[in-house]
Short mmCIF file of C-alpha atoms and ligand atoms in Angstrom, two decimals:
data_model
loop_
_atom_site.label_atom_id
_atom_site.label_comp_id
_atom_site.label_asym_id
_atom_site.label_seq_id
_atom_site.Cartn_x
_atom_site.Cartn_y
_atom_site.Cartn_z
CA UNK A 1 122.48 86.07 95.62
CA UNK A 2 120.39 89.19 95.11
CA UNK A 3 119.49 91.29 92.08
CA UNK A 4 120.15 94.84 93.36
CA UNK A 5 119.48 97.09 90.37
CA UNK A 6 116.61 98.96 88.82
CA UNK A 7 114.93 97.43 85.78
CA UNK A 8 114.12 99.85 82.99
CA UNK A 9 113.33 99.07 79.35
CA UNK A 10 114.48 95.48 79.64
CA UNK A 11 117.84 96.34 81.24
CA UNK A 12 119.16 96.08 84.76
CA UNK A 13 120.55 99.53 85.55
CA UNK A 14 122.35 101.02 88.49
CA UNK A 15 120.50 104.35 88.24
CA UNK A 16 121.59 107.64 86.73
CA UNK A 17 123.07 109.09 89.94
CA UNK A 18 125.01 105.93 90.88
CA UNK A 19 123.61 106.25 94.44
CA UNK A 20 122.82 103.07 96.38
CA UNK A 21 121.27 102.47 99.80
CA UNK A 22 121.63 99.62 102.29
CA UNK A 23 119.05 96.85 102.61
CA UNK A 24 119.02 95.61 106.20
CA UNK A 25 118.30 92.17 107.66
CA UNK A 26 116.02 93.12 110.58
CA UNK A 27 116.92 89.99 112.56
CA UNK A 28 120.48 91.22 113.23
CA UNK A 29 120.65 94.69 111.65
CA UNK A 30 123.33 93.60 109.15
CA UNK A 31 123.53 95.03 105.66
CA UNK A 32 122.64 92.34 103.12
CA UNK A 33 122.68 94.37 99.90
CA UNK A 34 123.00 97.88 98.51
CA UNK A 35 120.15 98.69 96.17
CA UNK A 36 120.27 101.23 93.35
CA UNK A 37 118.41 104.48 94.04
CA UNK A 38 116.19 105.71 91.20
CA UNK A 39 116.35 109.42 90.47
CA UNK A 40 113.28 111.28 89.19
CA UNK A 41 114.82 110.98 85.71
CA UNK A 42 115.04 107.18 86.14
CA UNK A 43 111.39 107.07 87.22
CA UNK A 44 110.36 109.04 84.15
CA UNK A 45 112.57 106.83 81.94
CA UNK A 46 110.70 103.80 83.29
CA UNK A 47 107.33 105.39 82.43
CA UNK A 48 108.58 106.22 78.92
CA UNK A 49 109.76 102.64 78.46
CA UNK A 50 106.35 101.35 79.59
CA UNK A 51 104.68 103.77 77.19
CA UNK A 52 106.83 102.63 74.25
CA UNK A 53 106.14 98.97 75.02
CA UNK A 54 102.38 99.50 75.38
CA UNK A 55 101.12 99.27 71.76
CA UNK A 56 102.84 95.97 71.06
CA UNK A 57 101.91 94.44 74.41
CA UNK A 58 98.27 95.50 74.03
CA UNK A 59 98.24 93.94 70.56
CA UNK A 60 99.86 90.70 71.78
CA UNK A 61 97.25 87.92 71.59
CA UNK A 62 95.72 87.25 75.01
CA UNK A 63 96.85 83.61 74.77
CA UNK A 64 100.49 84.72 74.43
CA UNK A 65 100.18 87.13 77.35
CA UNK A 66 98.59 84.34 79.31
CA UNK A 67 101.41 81.92 78.58
CA UNK A 68 104.06 84.34 79.78
CA UNK A 69 102.14 84.76 83.05
CA UNK A 70 101.80 80.99 83.33
CA UNK A 71 105.57 80.60 82.90
CA UNK A 72 106.09 83.11 85.73
CA UNK A 73 103.91 80.87 87.93
CA UNK A 74 105.93 77.80 86.97
CA UNK A 75 109.32 79.42 87.61
CA UNK A 76 108.14 80.66 91.01
CA UNK A 77 106.91 77.17 91.79
CA UNK A 78 110.31 75.66 90.99
CA UNK A 79 112.10 78.33 93.01
CA UNK A 80 109.82 78.72 96.01
CA UNK A 81 112.59 78.11 98.54
CA UNK A 82 114.86 80.68 96.96
CA UNK A 83 112.10 83.29 97.04
CA UNK A 84 111.19 82.43 100.65
CA UNK A 85 114.79 82.97 101.68
CA UNK A 86 114.98 86.39 100.00
CA UNK A 87 111.74 87.40 101.75
CA UNK A 88 113.05 86.31 105.16
CA UNK A 89 116.38 88.08 104.71
CA UNK A 90 114.96 91.53 104.00
CA UNK A 91 111.55 91.36 105.70
CA UNK A 92 112.41 89.35 108.82
CA UNK A 93 109.31 87.11 108.87
CA UNK A 94 109.52 83.43 109.84
CA UNK A 95 110.50 81.04 107.03
CA UNK A 96 107.13 79.28 107.23
CA UNK A 97 105.35 82.61 106.63
CA UNK A 98 107.73 83.44 103.79
CA UNK A 99 107.12 80.08 102.12
CA UNK A 100 103.36 80.58 102.47
CA UNK A 101 103.74 83.99 100.86
CA UNK A 102 105.88 82.60 98.02
CA UNK A 103 103.08 80.10 97.25
CA UNK A 104 100.32 82.69 97.54
CA UNK A 105 102.25 85.18 95.37
CA UNK A 106 102.71 82.85 92.40
CA UNK A 107 99.01 81.94 92.37
CA UNK A 108 98.22 85.45 91.08
CA UNK A 109 100.22 84.62 87.94
CA UNK A 110 98.29 81.37 87.50
CA UNK A 111 94.88 82.96 88.17
CA UNK A 112 95.41 85.94 85.87
CA UNK A 113 96.97 83.73 83.16
CA UNK A 114 93.53 82.12 83.17
CA UNK A 115 91.71 85.47 83.25
CA UNK A 116 93.78 87.00 80.40
CA UNK A 117 91.87 84.94 77.83
CA UNK A 118 88.42 85.61 79.29
CA UNK A 119 88.05 89.37 78.92
CA UNK A 120 84.50 89.84 77.72
CA UNK A 121 82.49 92.59 76.09
CA UNK A 122 78.86 93.13 75.22
CA UNK A 123 77.00 93.36 71.94
CA UNK A 124 73.29 94.11 71.71
CA UNK A 125 70.49 96.06 70.08
CA UNK A 126 69.57 99.36 71.75
CA UNK A 127 66.12 99.38 73.45
CA UNK A 128 64.83 101.81 70.80
CA UNK A 129 66.04 99.44 68.07
CA UNK A 130 67.92 102.19 66.21
CA UNK A 131 71.53 101.04 66.72
CA UNK A 132 73.91 98.32 67.84
CA UNK A 133 75.59 98.79 71.22
CA UNK A 134 79.06 97.29 71.36
CA UNK A 135 81.03 97.45 74.60
CA UNK A 136 84.70 96.47 74.49
CA UNK A 137 87.05 96.17 77.45
CA UNK A 138 90.50 97.58 76.74
CA UNK A 139 93.63 97.76 78.87
CA UNK A 140 93.74 101.12 80.65
CA UNK A 141 97.38 101.80 79.75
CA UNK A 142 100.59 102.58 81.60
CA UNK A 143 100.15 101.74 85.28
CA UNK A 144 102.13 102.77 88.36
CA UNK A 145 102.08 100.05 91.00
CA UNK A 146 103.15 100.87 94.57
CA UNK A 147 103.53 98.11 97.16
CA UNK A 148 104.29 97.76 100.90
CA UNK A 149 106.91 95.68 102.71
CA UNK A 150 104.69 93.24 104.61
CA UNK A 151 103.97 90.88 101.67
CA UNK A 152 106.69 92.04 99.26
CA UNK A 153 106.11 89.26 96.71
CA UNK A 154 102.34 88.79 96.88
CA UNK A 155 101.42 92.48 96.83
CA UNK A 156 103.55 92.87 93.68
CA UNK A 157 102.15 89.85 91.81
CA UNK A 158 98.57 90.75 92.87
CA UNK A 159 99.00 93.94 90.80
CA UNK A 160 101.43 92.98 88.03
CA UNK A 161 99.56 89.84 86.92
CA UNK A 162 96.13 91.45 86.33
CA UNK A 163 97.74 94.52 84.75
CA UNK A 164 99.68 92.46 82.21
CA UNK A 165 96.71 90.14 81.64
CA UNK A 166 94.65 93.23 80.75
CA UNK A 167 97.29 94.38 78.25
CA UNK A 168 98.80 97.15 80.39
CA UNK A 169 102.49 97.88 80.89
CA UNK A 170 103.72 98.77 84.37
CA UNK A 171 106.27 100.43 86.60
CA UNK A 172 106.57 98.78 90.01
CA UNK A 173 107.70 100.83 93.00
CA UNK A 174 108.19 98.50 95.97
CA UNK A 175 108.74 99.56 99.59
CA UNK A 176 112.34 100.64 100.17
CA UNK A 177 112.69 98.03 102.95
CA UNK A 178 112.01 95.14 100.54
CA UNK A 179 113.36 95.87 97.03
CA UNK A 180 115.15 92.50 96.69
CA UNK A 181 111.95 90.47 96.55
CA UNK A 182 110.55 92.87 93.97
CA UNK A 183 113.71 92.57 91.87
CA UNK A 184 113.44 88.77 92.11
CA UNK A 185 109.84 88.88 90.80
CA UNK A 186 110.94 91.08 87.87
CA UNK A 187 113.84 88.73 87.18
CA UNK A 188 111.37 85.81 86.99
CA UNK A 189 109.27 87.81 84.54
CA UNK A 190 112.28 88.54 82.35
CA UNK A 191 113.19 84.84 82.32
CA UNK A 192 109.57 83.99 81.45
CA UNK A 193 109.87 86.07 78.27
CA UNK A 194 108.18 89.36 79.21
CA UNK A 195 109.22 91.81 76.47
CA UNK A 196 111.42 94.83 77.36
CA UNK A 197 109.54 97.80 78.82
CA UNK A 198 106.43 95.82 79.77
CA UNK A 199 107.50 95.59 83.40
CA UNK A 200 109.87 98.09 85.01
CA UNK A 201 111.20 98.52 88.54
CA UNK A 202 112.21 101.74 90.30
CA UNK A 203 113.07 102.49 93.91
CA UNK A 204 113.24 106.27 94.42
CA UNK A 205 114.56 107.41 97.80
CA UNK A 206 112.60 109.13 99.27
CA UNK A 207 109.53 107.76 97.52
CA UNK A 208 107.48 110.96 97.19
CA UNK A 209 109.24 113.01 94.49
CA UNK A 210 109.91 110.00 92.23
CA UNK A 211 106.29 108.89 92.43
CA UNK A 212 105.06 112.43 91.82
CA UNK A 213 107.26 112.66 88.72
CA UNK A 214 105.65 109.48 87.41
CA UNK A 215 102.09 110.60 88.16
CA UNK A 216 102.75 113.91 86.39
CA UNK A 217 103.73 112.10 83.21
CA UNK A 218 100.87 112.30 80.70
CA UNK A 219 101.19 108.63 79.70
CA UNK A 220 100.19 107.35 83.14
CA UNK A 221 96.58 106.17 83.27
CA UNK A 222 96.47 104.10 86.43
CA UNK A 223 97.71 104.17 90.01
CA UNK A 224 97.37 100.98 92.01
CA UNK A 225 98.54 101.39 95.60
CA UNK A 226 98.77 99.08 98.60
CA UNK A 227 99.91 100.61 101.86
CA UNK A 228 98.78 102.76 104.73
CA UNK A 229 95.62 104.86 104.63
CA UNK A 230 97.72 107.94 105.36
CA UNK A 231 99.94 107.57 102.28
CA UNK A 232 96.91 106.43 100.24
CA UNK A 233 95.15 109.73 101.00
CA UNK A 234 98.22 111.71 99.85
CA UNK A 235 98.46 109.74 96.62
CA UNK A 236 94.75 110.10 95.89
CA UNK A 237 95.18 113.88 96.13
CA UNK A 238 98.18 113.76 93.77
CA UNK A 239 96.35 111.49 91.32
CA UNK A 240 93.37 113.86 91.40
CA UNK A 241 95.43 116.60 89.75
CA UNK A 242 95.74 114.43 86.63
CA UNK A 243 92.46 112.51 87.08
CA UNK A 244 94.32 109.19 87.18
CA UNK A 245 92.19 106.11 87.85
CA UNK A 246 93.17 104.89 91.33
CA UNK A 247 92.82 101.59 93.14
CA UNK A 248 93.65 101.67 96.84
CA UNK A 249 94.30 98.74 99.20
CA UNK A 250 94.78 100.50 102.51
CA UNK A 251 95.05 99.88 106.23
CA UNK A 252 92.74 97.86 108.43
CA UNK A 253 91.62 97.60 112.05
CA UNK A 254 90.05 94.16 112.00
CA UNK A 255 87.62 93.18 114.76
CA UNK A 256 87.45 89.54 115.86
CA UNK A 257 84.08 88.82 117.48
CA UNK A 258 83.52 85.75 119.63
CA UNK A 259 79.78 85.14 120.02
CA UNK A 260 78.15 83.27 122.90
CA UNK A 261 78.15 79.54 122.13
CA UNK A 262 81.36 79.67 120.04
CA UNK A 263 83.46 76.51 120.02
CA UNK A 264 86.48 77.58 122.07
CA UNK A 265 89.07 75.25 120.53
CA UNK A 266 88.06 76.27 117.00
CA UNK A 267 87.95 79.96 117.97
CA UNK A 268 91.39 79.92 119.58
CA UNK A 269 92.95 78.23 116.57
CA UNK A 270 91.22 80.81 114.33
CA UNK A 271 92.48 83.63 116.56
CA UNK A 272 96.03 82.31 116.24
CA UNK A 273 95.80 82.51 112.45
CA UNK A 274 93.97 85.85 112.35
CA UNK A 275 96.49 87.43 114.72
CA UNK A 276 99.77 85.61 114.20
CA UNK A 277 99.89 84.98 110.45
CA UNK A 278 102.84 86.95 109.09
CA UNK A 279 103.81 87.84 112.69
CA UNK A 280 100.80 90.15 112.94
CA UNK A 281 102.18 92.39 110.13
CA UNK A 282 99.13 91.96 107.93
CA UNK A 283 96.42 94.39 106.92
CA UNK A 284 94.10 91.47 107.64
CA UNK A 285 95.47 90.91 111.16
CA UNK A 286 92.86 90.87 113.93
CA UNK A 287 93.44 94.07 115.90
CA UNK A 288 90.60 94.06 118.43
CA UNK A 289 89.10 90.95 120.05
CA UNK A 290 85.51 91.42 121.28
CA UNK A 291 84.68 88.33 123.34
CA UNK A 292 81.37 87.49 125.00
CA UNK A 293 81.65 87.69 128.81
CA UNK A 294 80.63 84.04 129.15
CA UNK A 295 83.78 82.96 127.24
CA UNK A 296 86.40 85.60 127.91
CA UNK A 297 88.21 83.85 130.77
CA UNK A 298 88.55 80.52 129.01
CA UNK A 299 89.39 82.17 125.69
CA UNK A 300 92.13 84.30 127.28
CA UNK A 301 93.59 81.33 129.13
CA UNK A 302 93.71 79.05 126.07
CA UNK A 303 94.97 81.79 123.76
CA UNK A 304 97.76 82.65 126.24
CA UNK A 305 98.78 78.96 126.30
CA UNK A 306 98.94 78.84 122.49
CA UNK A 307 100.74 82.16 122.11
CA UNK A 308 103.14 81.22 124.90
CA UNK A 309 104.24 78.19 122.87
CA UNK A 310 105.44 80.31 119.94
CA UNK A 311 109.21 80.37 119.44
CA UNK A 312 110.57 83.74 118.36
CA UNK A 313 113.91 84.29 116.66
CA UNK A 314 115.64 84.73 113.28
CA UNK A 315 113.24 83.76 110.51
CA UNK A 316 115.72 81.47 108.74
CA UNK A 317 115.85 79.10 111.75
CA UNK A 318 113.08 76.66 110.80
CA UNK A 319 111.93 76.05 114.40
CA UNK A 320 111.08 79.75 114.89
CA UNK A 321 107.46 80.45 114.10
CA UNK A 322 107.71 84.18 114.81
CA UNK A 323 110.45 86.16 113.09
CA UNK A 324 111.45 89.82 113.30
CA UNK A 325 109.37 92.85 112.38
CA UNK A 326 110.64 94.62 109.27
CA UNK A 327 112.77 97.16 111.13
CA UNK A 328 113.75 98.43 114.55
CA UNK A 329 111.58 101.47 113.78
CA UNK A 330 108.56 99.21 113.28
CA UNK A 331 109.40 97.30 116.50
CA UNK A 332 109.48 100.60 118.38
CA UNK A 333 106.14 101.63 116.86
CA UNK A 334 104.50 98.45 118.20
CA UNK A 335 106.21 98.96 121.59
CA UNK A 336 104.93 102.56 121.79
CA UNK A 337 101.35 101.37 121.15
CA UNK A 338 101.68 98.75 123.91
CA UNK A 339 103.26 101.24 126.38
CA UNK A 340 100.50 103.73 125.79
CA UNK A 341 97.83 101.03 126.28
CA UNK A 342 99.45 100.13 129.61
CA UNK A 343 99.45 103.79 130.64
CA UNK A 344 95.74 103.84 129.78
CA UNK A 345 95.08 100.89 132.11
CA UNK A 346 95.77 97.71 130.10
CA UNK A 347 97.06 94.63 131.97
CA UNK A 348 99.81 92.54 130.37
CA UNK A 349 98.80 88.87 130.31
CA UNK A 350 101.71 87.78 128.07
CA UNK A 351 104.83 89.40 126.55
CA UNK A 352 104.76 93.18 126.36
CA UNK A 353 108.41 94.26 125.89
CA UNK A 354 110.52 94.43 122.72
CA UNK A 355 113.86 92.66 122.20
CA UNK A 356 116.98 94.70 122.92
CA UNK A 357 118.69 93.71 119.71
CA UNK A 358 117.06 92.90 116.40
CA UNK A 359 113.56 93.99 115.46
CA UNK A 360 111.71 91.41 117.57
CA UNK A 361 108.50 91.88 119.52
CA UNK A 362 107.12 88.87 121.43
CA UNK A 363 103.57 87.47 121.35
CA UNK A 364 101.63 89.80 123.63
CA UNK A 365 98.18 89.73 125.20
CA UNK A 366 96.66 92.84 126.77
CA UNK A 367 93.50 92.66 128.87
CA UNK A 368 91.40 95.40 130.49
CA UNK A 369 91.33 97.29 127.23
CA UNK A 370 88.75 100.00 126.75
CA UNK A 371 87.01 100.18 123.36
CA UNK A 372 87.95 103.52 121.81
CA UNK A 373 91.37 103.69 123.51
CA UNK A 374 94.43 104.52 121.39
CA UNK A 375 95.46 100.92 120.66
CA UNK A 376 91.96 100.00 119.45
CA UNK A 377 91.85 102.86 116.97
CA UNK A 378 95.30 102.27 115.43
CA UNK A 379 96.59 99.45 113.28
CA UNK A 380 99.01 97.50 115.55
CA UNK A 381 100.79 95.54 112.78
CA UNK A 382 102.50 93.26 115.30
CA UNK A 383 101.79 90.18 117.45
CA UNK A 384 99.65 91.97 120.03
CA UNK A 385 96.16 90.87 121.11
CA UNK A 386 93.80 93.36 122.77
CA UNK A 387 90.83 91.83 124.60
CA UNK A 388 87.51 93.57 125.20
CA UNK A 389 84.53 91.76 126.76
CA UNK A 390 80.92 92.40 125.69
CA UNK A 391 77.47 91.49 127.07
CA UNK A 392 75.16 92.07 124.09
CA UNK A 393 75.90 91.08 120.49
CA UNK A 394 74.41 94.41 119.43
CA UNK A 395 77.14 96.30 121.28
CA UNK A 396 79.86 94.05 119.77
CA UNK A 397 78.60 94.95 116.29
CA UNK A 398 78.52 98.64 117.18
CA UNK A 399 82.09 98.54 118.51
CA UNK A 400 83.30 96.53 115.51
CA UNK A 401 81.86 99.16 113.16
CA UNK A 402 83.11 102.10 115.21
CA UNK A 403 86.22 102.73 113.08
CA UNK A 404 87.25 104.61 109.96
CA UNK A 405 88.52 101.28 108.55
CA UNK A 406 86.57 98.46 106.90
CA UNK A 407 88.92 95.90 105.41
CA UNK A 408 88.14 92.62 107.14
CA UNK A 409 86.37 91.22 110.21
CA UNK A 410 86.12 87.80 111.82
CA UNK A 411 83.09 86.31 113.54
CA UNK A 412 83.21 83.05 115.47
CA UNK A 413 80.09 81.40 116.87
CA UNK A 414 77.09 79.25 115.96
CA UNK A 415 76.72 79.38 112.18
CA UNK A 416 73.41 81.23 111.83
CA UNK A 417 74.20 83.88 114.44
CA UNK A 418 77.68 84.32 113.00
CA UNK A 419 76.30 84.77 109.47
CA UNK A 420 73.70 87.29 110.65
CA UNK A 421 76.39 89.22 112.50
CA UNK A 422 78.78 89.07 109.50
CA UNK A 423 76.20 90.69 107.23
CA UNK A 424 75.99 93.67 109.60
CA UNK A 425 79.73 94.35 109.76
CA UNK A 426 80.96 97.25 107.66
CA UNK A 427 83.91 95.65 105.89
CA UNK A 428 84.89 94.39 102.47
CA UNK A 429 85.56 90.87 103.78
CA UNK A 430 84.31 88.81 106.72
CA UNK A 431 85.58 85.44 107.90
CA UNK A 432 82.83 83.34 109.47
CA UNK A 433 84.40 80.61 111.59
CA UNK A 434 87.32 80.98 109.20
CA UNK A 435 90.48 83.03 109.76
CA UNK A 436 92.34 82.75 106.47
CA UNK A 437 90.44 84.39 103.62
CA UNK A 438 93.13 85.53 101.18
CA UNK A 439 92.66 83.65 97.92
CA UNK A 440 93.62 84.82 94.42
CA UNK A 441 90.24 83.59 93.18
CA UNK A 442 88.28 85.79 95.61
CA UNK A 443 87.92 89.55 95.58
CA UNK A 444 90.10 91.25 98.18
CA UNK A 445 89.52 94.82 99.32
CA UNK A 446 88.03 97.19 101.81
CA UNK A 447 85.25 99.70 102.35
CA UNK A 448 85.36 103.04 104.21
CA UNK A 449 88.97 104.29 104.54
CA UNK A 450 90.39 100.81 103.88
CA UNK A 451 90.29 101.25 100.17
CA UNK A 452 88.81 101.65 96.72
CA UNK A 453 88.47 98.75 94.30
CA UNK A 454 89.26 95.06 94.54
CA UNK A 455 92.21 92.80 93.80
CA UNK A 456 92.12 89.13 92.81
CA UNK A 457 88.94 87.30 91.82
CA UNK A 458 87.03 88.48 88.77
CA UNK A 459 87.27 92.14 89.81
CA UNK A 460 91.08 92.34 89.91
CA UNK A 461 91.54 92.55 86.15
CA UNK A 462 88.70 95.10 85.82
CA UNK A 463 90.81 97.62 87.75
CA UNK A 464 93.12 97.61 84.72
CA UNK A 465 90.43 97.65 82.02
CA UNK A 466 88.32 100.45 80.63
CA UNK A 467 85.04 100.10 78.82
CA UNK A 468 84.66 101.58 75.39
CA UNK A 469 81.18 101.98 73.90
CA UNK A 470 80.97 101.79 70.14
CA UNK A 471 77.53 102.64 68.79
CA UNK A 472 76.89 101.57 65.21
CA UNK A 473 74.23 101.61 62.58
CA UNK A 474 72.10 98.50 62.33
P1 NAD B 501 103.28 102.79 103.60
O1 NAD B 501 102.00 103.45 103.29
O2 NAD B 501 104.21 103.47 104.52
O3 NAD B 501 104.10 102.52 102.27
C1 NAD B 501 103.52 101.85 101.17
C2 NAD B 501 104.27 102.22 99.91
O4 NAD B 501 104.11 103.60 99.65
C3 NAD B 501 105.77 101.97 99.98
O5 NAD B 501 106.21 101.55 98.72
C4 NAD B 501 106.31 103.35 100.30
O6 NAD B 501 107.64 103.54 99.88
C5 NAD B 501 105.37 104.21 99.48
N1 NAD B 501 105.28 105.61 99.93
C6 NAD B 501 105.41 106.09 101.19
N2 NAD B 501 105.25 107.43 101.18
C7 NAD B 501 105.01 107.80 99.90
C8 NAD B 501 104.75 109.03 99.25
N3 NAD B 501 104.71 110.18 99.91
N4 NAD B 501 104.54 109.03 97.92
C9 NAD B 501 104.58 107.89 97.23
N5 NAD B 501 104.82 106.67 97.78
C10 NAD B 501 105.02 106.63 99.10
O7 NAD B 501 102.90 101.31 104.11
P2 NAD B 501 103.87 100.18 104.66
O8 NAD B 501 104.33 100.58 106.00
O9 NAD B 501 104.87 99.80 103.62
O10 NAD B 501 102.84 98.95 104.75
C11 NAD B 501 101.98 98.78 105.79
C12 NAD B 501 100.60 99.31 105.47
O11 NAD B 501 100.10 98.68 104.29
C13 NAD B 501 99.58 98.97 106.54
O12 NAD B 501 98.77 100.08 106.79
C14 NAD B 501 98.76 97.85 105.92
O13 NAD B 501 97.46 97.71 106.44
C15 NAD B 501 98.76 98.23 104.50
N6 NAD B 501 98.47 97.06 103.66
C16 NAD B 501 97.24 96.98 103.08
C17 NAD B 501 96.93 95.85 102.32
C18 NAD B 501 95.59 95.73 101.66
O14 NAD B 501 95.47 94.89 100.77
N7 NAD B 501 94.60 96.51 102.03
C19 NAD B 501 97.87 94.83 102.15
C20 NAD B 501 99.11 94.96 102.77
C21 NAD B 501 99.40 96.09 103.52
#
């Protein structure tokens, strides 16, 4: 059922050392596959293959590149259920979340198939009138793409599609927890006619030395990373040694502000999406709920009712709307955050304790949370709501901005007040009376320590393009 090998230079390979590692289903801790481990030599071989494939791919007419990407979209559309099942098996999320991801992921192929033929330049007379200024946009070159486990398909396609549209060749390094989804995406690309070497897949274990070997290679021009801020900082330092252009989609600590006068039913349904989408394992997940004192009781009550209705269990059972976290380690991380919050005075309104077997953590609501406490300064990455009341909108804005992160925020309330508040939040994205923002046609990314650069929208392809200025005689 699963492709379990590396993909280098158009071939599926088991890796030069022959080593494999187990891929675990987090719902029941069973081994579902053994994936090939990439040695440093395999990682470098993948970069060399990408480098060899680069001239021809760059010279491939944009329309042809576009049509390959479009075929990837179509194959993923035909096979959405197959992809959703692979995602559930290795990531643990509920089937409904996996299917939503499968649909979101393929849209990056469609969007960037459309962008591939619209790369523009600039041609004009210099202000002094002594020369022509020509600006061309060219693919930056061989790109290393590193992705996390929480959206194993979408985070890969969000990078691969713009890179290939721009004329770059790539090596994808997915999270070790979720290599099967990545291998599926590469398999789709092979079937869609992507030439050998244009897209390669390596899974070094541990990740560090293999990635370093790739970044040291002189052909590498781009690092595009999605993952935690901590690992992002390390990679930025490593990329600095070779002055490699870096795009970073990092962690978040999203505030969800409920203003006085907010419509409670609309706000609760928004809170359910902002918190519970993907089981809370999303960089966009609301982490801290700042609710006006006039609404906090009713909001808490209605949210507890909604969260209490969620059925938790193995993701493949269609009636379960909350699946497992990606691993028992991740479950224990969420549990440790909750335990520490309780020690610091939080009250448990719902849930609070992990499952004994499998990587499950139930929908949880914590009240009596102090702004600035441990759980409000760390990314929870699980189905845990922390509630903090406020009196003045000014203080809600201050608390929302009091973080090193700035990926996304949510504001619910009367439209004008919510818009005014949104404009004062320090984040790359804000949802105003709207909890689902991710859209391949919009630019996704953070400010502060949540990232550098944007993915999707019109900016996504620019991360993989470089401007060249050609000055010429009149
Ligand atoms: P992570 O940072 O632990 O790992 C991300 C990737 O980096 C994985 O492929 C991992 O194998 C690799 N990696 C880890 N250590 C490395 C090293 N020393 N050198 C090279 N590569 C290394 O993140 P995760 O736990 O997989 O994912 C969760 C994090 O991702 C959260 O912080 C979340 O907010 C973030 N995220 C951000 C976005 C966004 O768009 N901003 C989207 C999804 C997830």
